[in-house]
mmCIF file of C-alpha atoms in Angstrom:
data_model
loop_
_atom_site.group_PDB
_atom_site.id
_atom_site.type_symbol
_atom_site.label_atom_id
_atom_site.label_comp_id
_atom_site.label_asym_id
_atom_site.label_seq_id
_atom_site.Cartn_x
_atom_site.Cartn_y
_atom_site.Cartn_z
ATOM 1 C CA MET A 1 0.000 0.000 0.000
ATOM 2 C CA THR A 2 1.420 3.383 -0.977
ATOM 3 C CA GLU A 3 1.513 6.259 1.443
ATOM 4 C CA GLU A 4 -0.474 9.365 0.569
ATOM 5 C CA PRO A 5 1.556 12.514 -0.114
ATOM 6 C CA PRO A 6 1.768 15.139 2.614
ATOM 7 C CA MET A 7 -0.531 18.163 2.564
ATOM 8 C CA VAL A 8 0.542 21.690 1.747
ATOM 9 C CA VAL A 9 -0.976 24.386 3.968
ATOM 10 C CA LEU A 10 -0.487 28.128 3.464
ATOM 11 C CA ASP A 11 -1.944 30.706 5.844
ATOM 12 C CA SER A 12 -2.510 34.404 5.402
ATOM 13 C CA PRO A 13 -1.120 36.959 6.133
ATOM 14 C CA ARG A 14 2.285 35.331 5.743
ATOM 15 C CA GLN A 15 1.524 34.206 2.187
ATOM 16 C CA ASP A 16 0.242 35.761 -1.012
ATOM 17 C CA THR A 17 -1.125 34.653 -4.373
ATOM 18 C CA ALA A 18 2.315 34.219 -5.957
ATOM 19 C CA THR A 19 3.518 32.051 -3.073
ATOM 20 C CA ALA A 20 0.319 29.996 -3.245
ATOM 21 C CA ARG A 21 0.841 29.397 -6.975
ATOM 22 C CA GLU A 22 4.467 28.367 -6.445
ATOM 23 C CA ALA A 23 3.518 25.956 -3.669
ATOM 24 C CA ALA A 24 0.696 24.484 -5.777
ATOM 25 C CA ALA A 25 2.976 24.059 -8.814
ATOM 26 C CA ASP A 26 5.563 22.247 -6.725
ATOM 27 C CA TYR A 27 2.962 20.026 -5.044
ATOM 28 C CA VAL A 28 1.154 19.065 -8.245
ATOM 29 C CA SER A 29 4.417 18.397 -10.090
ATOM 30 C CA ARG A 30 5.630 16.098 -7.313
ATOM 31 C CA HIS A 31 2.452 14.330 -6.270
ATOM 32 C CA CYS A 32 -0.151 14.680 -9.044
ATOM 33 C CA PRO A 33 1.619 14.709 -12.411
ATOM 34 C CA TRP A 34 -1.653 13.489 -13.946
ATOM 35 C CA ALA A 35 -3.449 16.739 -13.003
ATOM 36 C CA ASP A 36 -3.795 19.682 -15.385
ATOM 37 C CA LEU A 37 -1.234 22.005 -13.793
ATOM 38 C CA ASP A 38 -2.480 25.106 -15.615
ATOM 39 C CA ALA A 39 -6.051 24.495 -14.435
ATOM 40 C CA VAL A 40 -4.944 23.953 -10.832
ATOM 41 C CA LEU A 41 -2.810 27.110 -10.854
ATOM 42 C CA LEU A 42 -5.642 29.222 -12.258
ATOM 43 C CA VAL A 43 -8.034 27.902 -9.617
ATOM 44 C CA VAL A 44 -5.522 28.510 -6.811
ATOM 45 C CA SER A 45 -4.927 32.042 -8.092
ATOM 46 C CA GLU A 46 -8.635 32.820 -8.283
ATOM 47 C CA LEU A 47 -9.482 31.375 -4.878
ATOM 48 C CA VAL A 48 -6.658 33.185 -3.085
ATOM 49 C CA ALA A 49 -7.204 36.462 -4.957
ATOM 50 C CA ASN A 50 -10.922 36.359 -4.155
ATOM 51 C CA ALA A 51 -10.232 35.668 -0.482
ATOM 52 C CA VAL A 52 -7.846 38.630 -0.380
ATOM 53 C CA ARG A 53 -10.254 40.880 -2.290
ATOM 54 C CA HIS A 54 -13.573 39.910 -0.698
ATOM 55 C CA THR A 55 -12.755 39.135 2.924
ATOM 56 C CA SER A 56 -11.329 41.301 5.644
ATOM 57 C CA GLY A 57 -9.789 38.483 7.632
ATOM 58 C CA TRP A 58 -7.719 35.339 7.296
ATOM 59 C CA TRP A 59 -7.549 32.643 4.645
ATOM 60 C CA ARG A 60 -5.938 29.187 4.496
ATOM 61 C CA LEU A 61 -5.076 27.232 1.351
ATOM 62 C CA THR A 62 -4.672 23.460 1.603
ATOM 63 C CA LEU A 63 -3.680 21.028 -1.141
ATOM 64 C CA HIS A 64 -3.850 17.294 -0.622
ATOM 65 C CA ALA A 65 -3.890 14.301 -2.903
ATOM 66 C CA GLY A 66 -5.199 10.839 -2.412
ATOM 67 C CA ARG A 67 -5.104 7.866 -4.688
ATOM 68 C CA GLU A 68 -8.247 8.989 -6.487
ATOM 69 C CA GLU A 69 -8.220 12.804 -6.439
ATOM 70 C CA LEU A 70 -6.478 16.114 -5.924
ATOM 71 C CA VAL A 71 -8.225 18.534 -3.567
ATOM 72 C CA VAL A 72 -7.586 22.274 -3.285
ATOM 73 C CA GLU A 73 -9.332 23.884 -0.312
ATOM 74 C CA LEU A 74 -9.549 27.561 0.491
ATOM 75 C CA ASP A 75 -10.972 28.439 3.891
ATOM 76 C CA ASP A 76 -11.618 32.106 4.588
ATOM 77 C CA SER A 77 -13.176 34.373 7.189
ATOM 78 C CA SER A 78 -16.254 35.331 5.151
ATOM 79 C CA ASP A 79 -19.468 33.378 5.632
ATOM 80 C CA GLN A 80 -20.733 34.634 2.258
ATOM 81 C CA PRO A 81 -20.614 32.034 -0.538
ATOM 82 C CA PRO A 82 -19.079 32.969 -3.884
ATOM 83 C CA VAL A 83 -21.591 34.636 -6.181
ATOM 84 C CA PRO A 84 -21.356 34.251 -9.937
ATOM 85 C CA ARG A 85 -21.454 37.644 -11.611
ATOM 86 C CA GLU A 86 -22.043 38.604 -15.188
ATOM 87 C CA PRO A 87 -18.579 38.959 -16.757
ATOM 88 C CA ASP A 88 -17.627 42.568 -17.415
ATOM 89 C CA PHE A 89 -15.435 42.794 -20.495
ATOM 90 C CA GLY A 90 -14.758 46.443 -19.667
ATOM 91 C CA GLY A 91 -12.467 45.534 -16.772
ATOM 92 C CA GLY A 92 -14.938 44.958 -13.953
ATOM 93 C CA GLY A 93 -14.189 41.261 -13.461
ATOM 94 C CA GLY A 94 -16.781 38.565 -12.952
ATOM 95 C CA PHE A 95 -14.796 35.780 -14.628
ATOM 96 C CA GLY A 96 -13.140 34.027 -11.679
ATOM 97 C CA TRP A 97 -15.930 31.993 -10.107
ATOM 98 C CA HIS A 98 -17.131 30.802 -13.537
ATOM 99 C CA MET A 99 -13.551 29.766 -14.345
ATOM 100 C CA VAL A 100 -13.142 27.863 -11.067
ATOM 101 C CA GLN A 101 -16.345 25.932 -11.730
ATOM 102 C CA ARG A 102 -15.295 25.026 -15.276
ATOM 103 C CA LEU A 103 -11.689 24.059 -14.537
ATOM 104 C CA ALA A 104 -12.202 21.820 -11.518
ATOM 105 C CA GLY A 105 -13.904 18.462 -11.809
ATOM 106 C CA ARG A 106 -16.173 19.364 -8.891
ATOM 107 C CA VAL A 107 -16.562 22.442 -6.674
ATOM 108 C CA GLU A 108 -18.143 22.505 -3.227
ATOM 109 C CA VAL A 109 -18.814 25.370 -0.819
ATOM 110 C CA ARG A 110 -19.402 24.568 2.841
ATOM 111 C CA PRO A 111 -19.968 26.824 5.834
ATOM 112 C CA LEU A 112 -17.461 26.724 8.670
ATOM 113 C CA PRO A 113 -17.982 27.913 12.252
ATOM 114 C CA GLU A 114 -16.077 31.071 11.312
ATOM 115 C CA GLY A 115 -16.240 31.467 7.543
ATOM 116 C CA LYS A 116 -16.496 29.027 4.673
ATOM 117 C CA ARG A 117 -14.562 26.383 2.736
ATOM 118 C CA VAL A 118 -14.364 26.245 -1.047
ATOM 119 C CA ARG A 119 -13.163 22.861 -2.356
ATOM 120 C CA ALA A 120 -12.033 22.286 -5.922
ATOM 121 C CA ILE A 121 -11.593 18.600 -6.703
ATOM 122 C CA TRP A 122 -9.948 16.925 -9.671
ATOM 123 C CA PRO A 123 -10.554 13.191 -10.043
ATOM 124 C CA ARG A 124 -7.588 11.135 -11.121
ATOM 125 C CA PRO A 125 -8.140 9.802 -14.641
ATOM 126 C CA ALA A 126 -8.452 6.013 -14.861
ATOM 127 C CA GLU A 127 -5.434 5.808 -17.198
ATOM 128 C CA ALA A 128 -3.239 7.516 -14.568
ATOM 129 C CA TYR A 129 -3.483 4.604 -12.087
#
């Protein structure tokens, strides 16, 4: 039986979006070479940037992989779930949440006692076993 890879955990305010992307790239390259690295990095960037932009408190990014999936979790201090907005091609944003939902295999949002958790999950393709 193979041992599952360790988790990566990054906490604000000691970390930023660039550091989160670097940590995710390293983790995925080492432990989930089957995953779409570009998709994971875009999702990590969006989740962290949204936590920084839309919350006034802490956030925590966690990446962990099991035999069957890669999970990216972003916990933050806001109890408000992400809200899809109409994309504004004039520079007003509105693309991120739609992108997260399209790039990940599955997305879940769960309340926490002090905030919420957004989980983006990529199933491991059958041919990667």
